[in-house]
Amino acid sequence: MFFRKKIVFTEEMNETLRSFAEMPWFSCCGIPYDKPSYYPYLQEKDPKRAEKLLLHTKNYSGTVCLTNLFKEGICRADTFILQTAGWKFYQNEFMPCVEASWRTYEKRVLKANGLDLNSVEKRFLRDVGFSDTIELQLSRMVQYILVEQYFLERFPQFPLFFSRIMDIYKDGHIVLGWKGKFASYETNPEHENGTPILPTDGSLMIW
């Protein structure tokens, strides 16, 4: 019988959770952005065009929608662990870390010592007049940033994605999607690519 490992957050993970309450979420959307980033990026400055991009829930015309971009990052992390450490490790340590990351975030929100990112999203969408059906995926991003931090020390080749786009959000902007293609979504959404998304694979679309 195998037992699921109890996940103990590192100080870095706790500091990351605390930092979200201090971030200037969405404060610079539409303002020109010219800071260096791990991924090349294309900036959309027109709010109507940004909303149109966010309304897409399927890939189109060489563009990966935001939902599928984040799924890509998650699937690559999952696949890397399966390929590197095997199914038992995936079940007994990786998935408990994913679940613990979400539970810890939720507990902070319930105790009012953490930021409710779902409420932040909804308020922002309402303030800019965007459709309330749009999901900016902030909670999913936060969850997997913590997962990346937890496993990176043990697995130096762990395929980082969310940690590498975080600066975009720290600077008050958001990701709208990805200009480029991922072959996996043309064949099998549960793909077998455990390598990182590379800067040569395409460009982030940001607002």
CSV table of C-alpha atoms in Angstrom, one decimal:
chain,number,residue,atom,x,y,z
A,1,MET,CA,0.0,0.0,0.0
A,2,PHE,CA,1.3,3.4,-0.9
A,3,PHE,CA,0.7,6.5,1.2
A,4,ARG,CA,0.2,10.0,-0.2
A,5,LYS,CA,3.0,12.3,1.1
A,6,LYS,CA,2.1,15.2,3.3
A,7,ILE,CA,3.2,18.4,1.5
A,8,VAL,CA,5.0,21.0,3.6
A,9,PHE,CA,5.2,24.4,2.0
A,10,THR,CA,8.6,26.0,1.7
A,11,GLU,CA,9.2,29.6,2.8
A,12,GLU,CA,9.5,30.6,-0.8
A,13,MET,CA,6.0,29.1,-1.5
A,14,ASN,CA,4.5,31.0,1.5
A,15,GLU,CA,6.2,34.2,0.4
A,16,THR,CA,4.8,33.8,-3.1
A,17,LEU,CA,1.3,33.4,-1.6
A,18,ARG,CA,1.7,36.5,0.5
A,19,SER,CA,3.0,38.5,-2.5
A,20,PHE,CA,-0.2,38.1,-4.5
A,21,ALA,CA,-2.0,40.5,-2.1
A,22,GLU,CA,0.5,43.2,-2.9
A,23,MET,CA,0.5,42.9,-6.7
A,24,PRO,CA,-1.0,45.7,-8.8
A,25,TRP,CA,-3.4,43.4,-10.7
A,26,PHE,CA,-4.5,44.7,-14.1
A,27,SER,CA,-3.3,48.3,-13.3
A,28,CYS,CA,-1.3,48.7,-16.5
A,29,CYS,CA,-3.5,46.9,-19.1
A,30,GLY,CA,-3.4,48.8,-22.3
A,31,ILE,CA,-0.3,50.9,-21.3
A,32,PRO,CA,2.8,50.2,-23.4
A,33,TYR,CA,5.0,47.5,-22.0
A,34,ASP,CA,8.6,47.2,-22.9
A,35,LYS,CA,10.3,45.2,-20.1
A,36,PRO,CA,12.4,42.1,-20.9
A,37,SER,CA,10.5,38.9,-20.6
A,38,TYR,CA,11.5,35.2,-20.8
A,39,TYR,CA,9.0,34.8,-23.7
A,40,PRO,CA,8.7,37.2,-26.6
A,41,TYR,CA,5.4,39.0,-26.5
A,42,LEU,CA,3.0,40.9,-28.7
A,43,GLN,CA,1.0,43.6,-26.9
A,44,GLU,CA,-2.6,44.3,-27.6
A,45,LYS,CA,-3.6,47.9,-26.7
A,46,ASP,CA,-7.2,48.0,-27.8
A,47,PRO,CA,-9.6,46.8,-25.1
A,48,LYS,CA,-12.2,45.5,-27.6
A,49,ARG,CA,-9.5,43.4,-29.3
A,50,ALA,CA,-8.3,42.1,-25.9
A,51,GLU,CA,-11.8,41.1,-25.0
A,52,LYS,CA,-12.3,39.3,-28.3
A,53,LEU,CA,-9.1,37.3,-27.7
A,54,LEU,CA,-10.2,36.3,-24.2
A,55,LEU,CA,-13.6,35.2,-25.4
A,56,HIS,CA,-12.0,32.4,-27.5
A,57,THR,CA,-12.2,29.0,-25.8
A,58,LYS,CA,-10.7,27.1,-28.8
A,59,ASN,CA,-7.5,27.6,-30.8
A,60,TYR,CA,-7.8,29.4,-34.1
A,61,SER,CA,-5.7,30.8,-36.9
A,62,GLY,CA,-2.3,29.9,-35.4
A,63,THR,CA,-3.4,31.2,-32.0
A,64,VAL,CA,-3.7,29.3,-28.8
A,65,CYS,CA,-6.5,30.6,-26.5
A,66,LEU,CA,-5.7,31.4,-22.9
A,67,THR,CA,-7.4,28.3,-21.5
A,68,ASN,CA,-5.5,26.0,-23.8
A,69,LEU,CA,-2.2,27.8,-23.2
A,70,PHE,CA,-2.6,27.2,-19.4
A,71,LYS,CA,-3.6,23.6,-20.1
A,72,GLU,CA,-0.4,23.2,-22.1
A,73,GLY,CA,1.7,24.4,-19.2
A,74,ILE,CA,-0.1,22.1,-16.8
A,75,CYS,CA,0.0,19.0,-19.1
A,76,ARG,CA,3.7,19.4,-19.6
A,77,ALA,CA,4.3,19.5,-15.9
A,78,ASP,CA,2.1,16.4,-15.4
A,79,THR,CA,3.8,14.5,-18.2
A,80,PHE,CA,7.3,15.4,-17.1
A,81,ILE,CA,6.6,13.9,-13.7
A,82,LEU,CA,5.1,10.8,-15.2
A,83,GLN,CA,8.0,10.3,-17.5
A,84,THR,CA,10.7,11.1,-15.0
A,85,ALA,CA,9.4,9.7,-11.7
A,86,GLY,CA,6.6,7.3,-12.7
A,87,TRP,CA,2.9,6.8,-11.9
A,88,LYS,CA,3.3,6.0,-8.1
A,89,PHE,CA,5.2,9.3,-7.6
A,90,TYR,CA,2.6,11.1,-9.6
A,91,GLN,CA,-0.2,9.7,-7.5
A,92,ASN,CA,1.5,9.9,-4.1
A,93,GLU,CA,3.5,13.1,-4.3
A,94,PHE,CA,2.7,15.2,-7.4
A,95,MET,CA,-1.1,15.2,-7.1
A,96,PRO,CA,-1.0,15.8,-3.3
A,97,CYS,CA,1.2,18.9,-4.0
A,98,VAL,CA,-1.3,20.2,-6.7
A,99,GLU,CA,-4.2,19.7,-4.2
A,100,ALA,CA,-2.3,21.2,-1.2
A,101,SER,CA,-1.4,24.2,-3.3
A,102,TRP,CA,-5.1,24.9,-4.0
A,103,ARG,CA,-6.2,24.1,-0.4
A,104,THR,CA,-3.6,26.4,1.1
A,105,TYR,CA,-4.6,29.2,-1.2
A,106,GLU,CA,-8.3,28.7,-0.4
A,107,LYS,CA,-7.6,28.7,3.4
A,108,ARG,CA,-5.8,32.0,3.2
A,109,VAL,CA,-8.8,33.5,1.3
A,110,LEU,CA,-11.3,32.1,3.9
A,111,LYS,CA,-9.2,33.5,6.8
A,112,ALA,CA,-9.1,36.9,5.0
A,113,ASN,CA,-5.3,36.9,5.0
A,114,GLY,CA,-5.1,36.2,1.3
A,115,LEU,CA,-6.4,37.7,-1.9
A,116,ASP,CA,-9.5,36.2,-3.5
A,117,LEU,CA,-8.4,36.1,-7.1
A,118,ASN,CA,-11.8,35.0,-8.4
A,119,SER,CA,-13.3,38.2,-7.0
A,120,VAL,CA,-10.4,40.3,-8.3
A,121,GLU,CA,-11.0,38.8,-11.8
A,122,LYS,CA,-14.8,39.5,-11.7
A,123,ARG,CA,-14.3,43.0,-10.5
A,124,PHE,CA,-11.8,43.8,-13.2
A,125,LEU,CA,-14.0,42.4,-15.9
A,126,ARG,CA,-16.9,44.4,-14.7
A,127,ASP,CA,-14.9,47.6,-14.4
A,128,VAL,CA,-13.6,47.3,-18.0
A,129,GLY,CA,-17.0,46.2,-19.4
A,130,PHE,CA,-15.9,42.7,-20.5
A,131,SER,CA,-18.2,39.7,-20.7
A,132,ASP,CA,-18.6,38.0,-17.3
A,133,THR,CA,-18.1,34.6,-19.1
A,134,ILE,CA,-14.4,35.3,-19.4
A,135,GLU,CA,-12.1,33.4,-17.1
A,136,LEU,CA,-8.6,34.9,-16.7
A,137,GLN,CA,-7.3,31.6,-15.0
A,138,LEU,CA,-5.5,33.5,-12.1
A,139,SER,CA,-6.2,30.8,-9.5
A,140,ARG,CA,-5.0,28.0,-11.8
A,141,MET,CA,-1.8,30.0,-12.5
A,142,VAL,CA,-1.2,30.6,-8.8
A,143,GLN,CA,-1.7,26.9,-8.0
A,144,TYR,CA,0.9,25.8,-10.6
A,145,ILE,CA,3.4,28.5,-9.7
A,146,LEU,CA,3.5,26.8,-6.2
A,147,VAL,CA,3.8,23.4,-7.8
A,148,GLU,CA,6.7,24.5,-9.9
A,149,GLN,CA,8.5,26.0,-6.9
A,150,TYR,CA,8.0,22.8,-4.9
A,151,PHE,CA,9.4,20.4,-7.5
A,152,LEU,CA,12.1,22.6,-9.1
A,153,GLU,CA,14.8,21.9,-6.5
A,154,ARG,CA,14.3,18.1,-6.8
A,155,PHE,CA,13.9,18.2,-10.6
A,156,PRO,CA,16.1,20.9,-12.1
A,157,GLN,CA,14.6,20.1,-15.5
A,158,PHE,CA,11.0,20.6,-14.3
A,159,PRO,CA,9.2,22.4,-17.2
A,160,LEU,CA,8.5,25.9,-15.8
A,161,PHE,CA,5.9,28.0,-17.5
A,162,PHE,CA,3.8,29.9,-14.9
A,163,SER,CA,6.8,31.2,-13.0
A,164,ARG,CA,8.1,32.6,-16.2
A,165,ILE,CA,5.0,34.6,-17.1
A,166,MET,CA,4.5,35.9,-13.6
A,167,ASP,CA,6.4,39.1,-14.2
A,168,ILE,CA,3.8,40.1,-16.8
A,169,TYR,CA,1.2,40.1,-14.0
A,170,LYS,CA,3.5,41.7,-11.4
A,171,ASP,CA,3.8,44.6,-13.8
A,172,GLY,CA,0.1,45.1,-14.0
A,173,HIS,CA,-0.6,43.3,-17.4
A,174,ILE,CA,-2.3,40.0,-18.3
A,175,VAL,CA,-1.7,37.2,-20.8
A,176,LEU,CA,-4.4,36.9,-23.5
A,177,GLY,CA,-3.1,33.8,-25.2
A,178,TRP,CA,-0.2,32.5,-27.4
A,179,LYS,CA,0.7,33.2,-31.0
A,180,GLY,CA,1.9,29.9,-32.4
A,181,LYS,CA,0.8,26.3,-32.3
A,182,PHE,CA,1.3,23.3,-30.0
A,183,ALA,CA,1.1,20.1,-32.0
A,184,SER,CA,-0.3,18.2,-29.1
A,185,TYR,CA,-3.7,19.8,-29.4
A,186,GLU,CA,-4.0,18.6,-32.9
A,187,THR,CA,-3.7,15.0,-31.8
A,188,ASN,CA,-4.2,14.4,-28.1
A,189,PRO,CA,-5.0,17.0,-25.4
A,190,GLU,CA,-3.3,14.6,-22.9
A,191,HIS,CA,-0.1,14.8,-24.9
A,192,GLU,CA,3.2,13.2,-24.1
A,193,ASN,CA,5.5,16.2,-24.2
A,194,GLY,CA,7.2,16.8,-20.9
A,195,THR,CA,9.6,19.5,-22.1
A,196,PRO,CA,9.2,23.2,-21.3
A,197,ILE,CA,7.4,25.6,-23.6
A,198,LEU,CA,10.3,27.5,-25.2
A,199,PRO,CA,10.7,31.1,-26.4
A,200,THR,CA,11.2,29.7,-29.9
A,201,ASP,CA,7.8,28.1,-29.8
A,202,GLY,CA,5.9,31.3,-30.3
A,203,SER,CA,5.0,34.5,-28.5
A,204,LEU,CA,2.8,35.5,-25.6
A,205,MET,CA,-0.1,37.8,-26.4
A,206,ILE,CA,-0.5,40.3,-23.5
A,207,TRP,CA,-2.6,43.3,-22.7
